[in-house]
Coordinates of C-alpha atoms and ligand atoms in Angstrom, one line a residue:
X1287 CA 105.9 103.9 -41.4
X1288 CA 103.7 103.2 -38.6
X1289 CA 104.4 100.4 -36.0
X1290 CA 102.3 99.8 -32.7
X1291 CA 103.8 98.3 -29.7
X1292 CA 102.3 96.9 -26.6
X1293 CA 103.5 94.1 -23.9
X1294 CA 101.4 91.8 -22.0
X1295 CA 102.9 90.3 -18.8
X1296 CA 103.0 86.6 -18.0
X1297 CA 101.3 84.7 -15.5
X1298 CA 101.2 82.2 -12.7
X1299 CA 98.4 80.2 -11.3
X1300 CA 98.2 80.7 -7.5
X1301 CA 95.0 78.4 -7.2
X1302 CA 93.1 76.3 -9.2
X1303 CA 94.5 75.0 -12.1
X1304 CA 92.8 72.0 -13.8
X1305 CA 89.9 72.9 -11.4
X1306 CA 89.1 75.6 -13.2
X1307 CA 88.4 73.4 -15.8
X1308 CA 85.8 71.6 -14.2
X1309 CA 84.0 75.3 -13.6
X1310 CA 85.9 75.8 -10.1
X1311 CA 87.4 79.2 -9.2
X1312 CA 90.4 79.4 -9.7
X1313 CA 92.9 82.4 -8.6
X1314 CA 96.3 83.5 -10.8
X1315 CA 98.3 86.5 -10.7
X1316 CA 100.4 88.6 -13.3
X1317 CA 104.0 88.1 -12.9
X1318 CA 106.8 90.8 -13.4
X1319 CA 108.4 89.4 -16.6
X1320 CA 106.4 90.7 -20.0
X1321 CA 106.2 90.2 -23.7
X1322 CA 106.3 92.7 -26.4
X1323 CA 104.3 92.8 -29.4
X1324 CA 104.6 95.1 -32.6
X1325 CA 102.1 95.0 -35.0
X1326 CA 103.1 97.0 -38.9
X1327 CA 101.1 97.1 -41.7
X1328 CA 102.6 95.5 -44.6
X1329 CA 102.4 93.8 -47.6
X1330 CA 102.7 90.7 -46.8
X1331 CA 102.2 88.1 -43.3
X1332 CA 105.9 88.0 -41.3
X1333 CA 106.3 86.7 -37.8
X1334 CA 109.6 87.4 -36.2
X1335 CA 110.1 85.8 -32.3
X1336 CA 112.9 87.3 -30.5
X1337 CA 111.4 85.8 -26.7
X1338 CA 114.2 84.0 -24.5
X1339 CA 112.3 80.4 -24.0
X1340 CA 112.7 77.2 -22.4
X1341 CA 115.2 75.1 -24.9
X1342 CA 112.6 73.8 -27.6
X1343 CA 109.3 75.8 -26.1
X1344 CA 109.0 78.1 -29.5
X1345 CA 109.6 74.7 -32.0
X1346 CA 107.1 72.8 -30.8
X1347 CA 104.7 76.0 -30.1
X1348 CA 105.3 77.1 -33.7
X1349 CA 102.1 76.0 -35.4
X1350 CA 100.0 76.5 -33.0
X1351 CA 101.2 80.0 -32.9
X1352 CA 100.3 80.7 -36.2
X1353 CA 96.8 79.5 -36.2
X1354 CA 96.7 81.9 -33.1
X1355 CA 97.6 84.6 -34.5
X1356 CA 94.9 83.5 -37.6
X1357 CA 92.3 83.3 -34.4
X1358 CA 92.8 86.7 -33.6
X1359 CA 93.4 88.0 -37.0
X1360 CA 89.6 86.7 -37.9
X1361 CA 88.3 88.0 -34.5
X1362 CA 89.4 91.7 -35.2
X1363 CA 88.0 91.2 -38.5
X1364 CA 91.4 92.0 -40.2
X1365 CA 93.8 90.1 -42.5
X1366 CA 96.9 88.5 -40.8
X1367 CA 98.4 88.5 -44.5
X1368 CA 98.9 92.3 -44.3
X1369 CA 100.6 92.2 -41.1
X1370 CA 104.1 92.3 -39.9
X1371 CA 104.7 90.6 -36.0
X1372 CA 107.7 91.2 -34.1
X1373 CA 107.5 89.8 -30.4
X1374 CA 110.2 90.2 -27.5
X1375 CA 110.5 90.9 -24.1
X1376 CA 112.4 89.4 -21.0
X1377 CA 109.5 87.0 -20.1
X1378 CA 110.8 83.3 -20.6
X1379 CA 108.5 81.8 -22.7
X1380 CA 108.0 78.0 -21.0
X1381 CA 104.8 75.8 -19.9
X1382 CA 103.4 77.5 -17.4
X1383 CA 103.8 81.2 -17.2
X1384 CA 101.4 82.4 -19.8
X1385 CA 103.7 83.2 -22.0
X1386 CA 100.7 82.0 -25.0
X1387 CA 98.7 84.1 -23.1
X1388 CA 100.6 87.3 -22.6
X1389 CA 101.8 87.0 -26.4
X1390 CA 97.8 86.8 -27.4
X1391 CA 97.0 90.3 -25.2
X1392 CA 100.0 92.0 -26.3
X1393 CA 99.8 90.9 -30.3
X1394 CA 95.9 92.3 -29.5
X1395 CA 96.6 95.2 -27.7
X1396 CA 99.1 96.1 -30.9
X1397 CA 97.2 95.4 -33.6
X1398 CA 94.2 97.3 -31.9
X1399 CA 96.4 100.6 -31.7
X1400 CA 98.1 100.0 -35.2
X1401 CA 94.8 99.7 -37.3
X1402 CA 92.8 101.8 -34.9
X1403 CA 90.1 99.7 -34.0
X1404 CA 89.0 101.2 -30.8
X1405 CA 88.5 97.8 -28.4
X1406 CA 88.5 98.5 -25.0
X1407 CA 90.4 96.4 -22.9
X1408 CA 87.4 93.8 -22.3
X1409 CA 87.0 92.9 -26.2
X1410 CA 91.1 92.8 -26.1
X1411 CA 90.9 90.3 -23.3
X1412 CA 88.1 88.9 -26.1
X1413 CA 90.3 89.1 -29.0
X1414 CA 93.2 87.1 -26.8
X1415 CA 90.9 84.6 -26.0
X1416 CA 90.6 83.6 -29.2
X1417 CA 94.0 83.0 -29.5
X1418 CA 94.5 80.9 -26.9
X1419 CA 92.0 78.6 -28.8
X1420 CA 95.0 78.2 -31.4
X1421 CA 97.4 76.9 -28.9
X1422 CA 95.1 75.1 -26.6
X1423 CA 91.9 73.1 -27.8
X1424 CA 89.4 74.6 -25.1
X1425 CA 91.4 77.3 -22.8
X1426 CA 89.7 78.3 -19.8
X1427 CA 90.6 81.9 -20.8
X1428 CA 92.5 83.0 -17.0
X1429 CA 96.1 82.9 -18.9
X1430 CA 94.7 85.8 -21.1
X1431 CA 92.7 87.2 -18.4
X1432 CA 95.4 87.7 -16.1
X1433 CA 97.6 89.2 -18.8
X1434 CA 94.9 91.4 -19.9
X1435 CA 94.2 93.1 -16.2
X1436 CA 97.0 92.4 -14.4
X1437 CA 97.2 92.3 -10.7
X1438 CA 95.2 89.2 -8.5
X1439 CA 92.2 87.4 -10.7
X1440 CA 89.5 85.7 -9.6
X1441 CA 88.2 83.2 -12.4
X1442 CA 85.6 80.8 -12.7
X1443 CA 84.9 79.4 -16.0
X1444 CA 81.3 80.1 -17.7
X1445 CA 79.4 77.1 -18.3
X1446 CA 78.5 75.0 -21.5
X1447 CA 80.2 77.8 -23.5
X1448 CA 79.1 80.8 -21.8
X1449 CA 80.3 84.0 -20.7
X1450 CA 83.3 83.2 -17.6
X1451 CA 83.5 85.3 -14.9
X1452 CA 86.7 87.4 -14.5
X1453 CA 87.0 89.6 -10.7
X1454 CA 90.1 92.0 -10.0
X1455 CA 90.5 90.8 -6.4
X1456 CA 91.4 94.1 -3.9
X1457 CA 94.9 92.1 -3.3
X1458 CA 97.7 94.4 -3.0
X1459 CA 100.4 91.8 -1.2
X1460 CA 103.5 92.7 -3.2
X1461 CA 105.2 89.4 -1.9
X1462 CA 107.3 87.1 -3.8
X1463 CA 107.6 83.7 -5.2
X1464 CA 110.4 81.8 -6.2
X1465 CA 109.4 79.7 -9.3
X1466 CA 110.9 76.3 -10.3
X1467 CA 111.3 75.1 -13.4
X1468 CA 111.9 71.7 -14.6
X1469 CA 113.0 72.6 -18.4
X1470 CA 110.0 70.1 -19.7
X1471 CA 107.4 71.7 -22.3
X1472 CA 104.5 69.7 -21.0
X1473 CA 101.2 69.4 -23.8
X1474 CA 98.3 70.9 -21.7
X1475 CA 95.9 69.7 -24.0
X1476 CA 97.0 66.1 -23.1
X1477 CA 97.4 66.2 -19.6
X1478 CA 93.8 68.0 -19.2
X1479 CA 92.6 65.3 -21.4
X1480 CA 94.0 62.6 -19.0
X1481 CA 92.6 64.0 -16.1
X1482 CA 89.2 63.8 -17.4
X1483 CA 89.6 60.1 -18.9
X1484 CA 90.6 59.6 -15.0
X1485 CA 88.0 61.2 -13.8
X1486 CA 85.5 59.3 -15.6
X1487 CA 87.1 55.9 -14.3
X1488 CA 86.9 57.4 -10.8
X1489 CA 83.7 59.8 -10.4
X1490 CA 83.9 59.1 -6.4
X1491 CA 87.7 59.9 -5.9
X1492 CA 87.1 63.4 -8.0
X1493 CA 83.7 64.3 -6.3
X1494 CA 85.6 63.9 -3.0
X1495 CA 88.9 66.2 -4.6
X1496 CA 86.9 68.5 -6.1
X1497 CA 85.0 69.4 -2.4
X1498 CA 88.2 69.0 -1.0
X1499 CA 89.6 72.0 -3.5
X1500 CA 86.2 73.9 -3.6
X1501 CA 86.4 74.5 0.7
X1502 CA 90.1 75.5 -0.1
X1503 CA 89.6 77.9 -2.5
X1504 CA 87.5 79.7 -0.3
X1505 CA 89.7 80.0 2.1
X1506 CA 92.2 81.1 -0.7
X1507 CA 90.6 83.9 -1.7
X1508 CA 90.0 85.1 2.0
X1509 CA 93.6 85.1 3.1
X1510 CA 94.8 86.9 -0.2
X1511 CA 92.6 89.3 0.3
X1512 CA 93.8 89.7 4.1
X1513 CA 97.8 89.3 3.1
X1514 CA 97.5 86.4 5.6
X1515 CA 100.7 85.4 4.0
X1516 CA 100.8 82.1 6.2
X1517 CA 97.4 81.3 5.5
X1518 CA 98.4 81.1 1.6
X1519 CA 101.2 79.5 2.2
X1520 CA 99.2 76.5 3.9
X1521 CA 96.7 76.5 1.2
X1522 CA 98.9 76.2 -1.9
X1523 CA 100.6 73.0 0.3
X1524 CA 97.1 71.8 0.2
X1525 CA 96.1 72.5 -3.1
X1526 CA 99.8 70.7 -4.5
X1527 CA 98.9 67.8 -2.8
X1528 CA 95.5 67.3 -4.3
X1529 CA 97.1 68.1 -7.9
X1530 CA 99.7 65.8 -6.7
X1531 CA 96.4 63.8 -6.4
X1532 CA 94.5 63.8 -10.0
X1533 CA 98.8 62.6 -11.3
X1534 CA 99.5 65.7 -12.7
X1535 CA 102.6 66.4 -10.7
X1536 CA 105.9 64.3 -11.4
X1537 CA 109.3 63.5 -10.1
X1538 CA 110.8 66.7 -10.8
X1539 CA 107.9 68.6 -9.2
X1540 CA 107.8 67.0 -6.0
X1541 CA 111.7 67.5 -6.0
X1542 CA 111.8 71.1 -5.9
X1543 CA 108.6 71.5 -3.5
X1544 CA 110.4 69.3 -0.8
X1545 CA 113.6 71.0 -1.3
X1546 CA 111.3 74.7 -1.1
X1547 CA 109.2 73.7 2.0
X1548 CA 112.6 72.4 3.5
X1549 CA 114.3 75.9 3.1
X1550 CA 111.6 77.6 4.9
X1551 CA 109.3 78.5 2.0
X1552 CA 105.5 79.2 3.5
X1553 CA 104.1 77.3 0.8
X1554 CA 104.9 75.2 -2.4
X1555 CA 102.7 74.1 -5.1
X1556 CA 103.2 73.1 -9.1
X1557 CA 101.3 75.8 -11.0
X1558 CA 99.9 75.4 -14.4
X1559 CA 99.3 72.2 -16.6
X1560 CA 101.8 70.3 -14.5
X1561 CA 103.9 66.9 -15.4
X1562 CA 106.6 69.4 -16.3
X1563 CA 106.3 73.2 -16.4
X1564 CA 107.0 74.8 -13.0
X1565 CA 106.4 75.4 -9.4
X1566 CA 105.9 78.2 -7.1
X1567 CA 106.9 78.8 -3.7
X1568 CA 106.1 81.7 -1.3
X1569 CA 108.4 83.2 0.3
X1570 CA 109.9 86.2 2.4
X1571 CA 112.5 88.7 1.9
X1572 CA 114.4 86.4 4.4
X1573 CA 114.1 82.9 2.8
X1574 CA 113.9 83.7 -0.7
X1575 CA 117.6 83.4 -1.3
X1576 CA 117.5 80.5 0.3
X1577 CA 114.6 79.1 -1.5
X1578 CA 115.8 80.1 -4.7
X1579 CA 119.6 78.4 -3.7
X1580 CA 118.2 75.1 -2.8
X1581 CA 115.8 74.5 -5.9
X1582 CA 118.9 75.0 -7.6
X1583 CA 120.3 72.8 -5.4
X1584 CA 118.3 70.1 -7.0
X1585 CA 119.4 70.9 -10.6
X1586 CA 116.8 72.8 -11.7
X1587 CA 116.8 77.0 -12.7
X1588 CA 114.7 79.7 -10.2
X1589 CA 113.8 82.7 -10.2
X1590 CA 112.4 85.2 -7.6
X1591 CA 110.0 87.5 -9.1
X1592 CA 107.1 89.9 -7.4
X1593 CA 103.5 89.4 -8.1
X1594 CA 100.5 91.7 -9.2
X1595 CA 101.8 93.3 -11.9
X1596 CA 100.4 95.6 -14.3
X1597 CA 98.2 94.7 -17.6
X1598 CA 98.5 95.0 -21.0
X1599 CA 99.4 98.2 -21.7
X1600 CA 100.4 100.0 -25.5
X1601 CA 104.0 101.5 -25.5
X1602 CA 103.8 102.8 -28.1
Ligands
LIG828 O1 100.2 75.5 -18.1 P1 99.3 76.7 -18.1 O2 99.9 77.8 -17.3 O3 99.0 77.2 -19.5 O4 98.0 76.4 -17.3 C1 97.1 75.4 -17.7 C2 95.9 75.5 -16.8 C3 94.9 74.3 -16.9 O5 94.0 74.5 -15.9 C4 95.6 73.0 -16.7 C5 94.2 74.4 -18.3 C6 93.4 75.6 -18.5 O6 93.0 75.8 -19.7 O7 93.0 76.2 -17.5

């Protein structure tokens, strides 16, 4: 019997998050850790889901999941009835790595191989897309995107609907972050939803952030591209406190930034949805121990992990 497998890695938002919403550029990178997907023909629909997760992440994901994977089903043009799912992988699936995202590309990139469809990676990145839609109202599409190509990403939303654009940037920095993570599933959909409803109240405060983040992404992309390491380091300080700013940042957050920037990390921001999920923080072969240590310190789990990893790719 034939079975197709591919894996997908996760990702983590350097730049940009909730920004990109609002059609700013925003900049995320594929992390080491990667889900599996194997796609089999069978007779009837099974989903099995073998991913280590954050306590409760795959519960409350689960029916969001499925309509997902109905998304993507539809998309290809294939019927999710007559196929069998099995996902894995060491990537801990938990708000704010992609891990909806990397399962989309890979559970594409599988069923693509096992019924032969022939997409190139672009309508893959197409198909995940779709998927996302199942798990967040409107996606920006960078969480598949980044799983999809791998490496640095460049992203700005399309407008009103259309087409986003989506740059490989010519990053190579192979440096690390440590990522906190506070063990809370936070509810994108809600907390993107609050920022607008803020927004609205508030037009001046936002036109003034969103300049504010606009300059600084910029600037961003420049030192990535020139491994000005303290440069980005700066930056994502900047960027946290203007996330820190719209109130998507919480107690736990700002714990584990102070306790990063205080063991010598270059930089420390939240990345993703926020008001739970993670952090980052950049650091060097000679403080990431450190790092790592103290954000433990504060009661919470880390992890170092390099950037710029590769795409989807089939295994199999
Ligand atoms: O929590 P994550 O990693 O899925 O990131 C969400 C990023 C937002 O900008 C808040 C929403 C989006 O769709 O881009």
């Amino acid at each position: 019997m034939s079975v197709a497998k591919a894996s997908a890695p996760g990702k983590l938002i350097l730049f940009g998050e909730h920004f990109v919403v609002y059609g700013m550029p925003a900049i995320a990178t594929a992390v080491e850790g990667r889900t599996s997907a194997e796609v089999r023909r069978a007779d009837r629909y099974s989903l099995v889901d073998d991913r280590p997760e954050t306590p409760g992440y795959k519960r409350e994901k689960g029916g969001q999941q499925a309509e997902s994977i109905k998304l993507m089903f539809k998309a290809m043009g294939l019927d999710a009835s007559k196929a069998s799912i099995a996902l894995g992988g060491d990537l801990v699936a938990a708000s704010g790595v992609g891990a909806s995202g990397a399962s989309c590309a890979a559970i594409a990139a599988a069923a693509n191989a096992e019924f032969g469809l022939g997409l190139s990676r672009e309508e893959i990145n197409d198909v995940a897309y779709e998927g996302e839609k199942g798990y967040h109202g409107t996606p920006s599409g960078i969480d598949n995107s980044c799983s999809t190509w791998g490496g640095f990403i460049w992203f700005k939303k399309g407008d009103s609907g259309g087409k986003s654009e989506i740059r490989p940037m010519e990053s190579k920095g192979r440096f690390s972050i440590v990522v906190g993570n506070t063990g809370i599933t936070s509810n994108t959909t809600k907390v993107v939803e609050d920022v607008k409803a803020q927004m609205e109240r508030d037009r001046a405060k936002f036109d003034r952030i969103f300049e504010e983040y606009l300059r600084m992404s910029g600037e961003a992309r420049t030192a990535l591209d020139g491994n000005d390491l303290h440069g980005i380091g700066r930056l994502m300080n900047e960027n946290h406190a203007l996330l820190r700013e719209i109130g998507v940042s919480c107690k736990e957050l700002e714990e584990m930034v102070e306790a990063s920037i205080g063991a010598g990390a270059l930089g420390a921001k939240l990345t993703g949805t926020g008001r739970g999920g993670l952090m980052i923080a950049l650091v060097t072969d000679d403080t990431k121990a450190k790092v790592a240590s103290a954000i433990k310190g504060t009661g919470f789990k880390s992890e170092i992990t390099g950037i710029g990893a590769e795409g989807v790719k089939v295994i199999r």
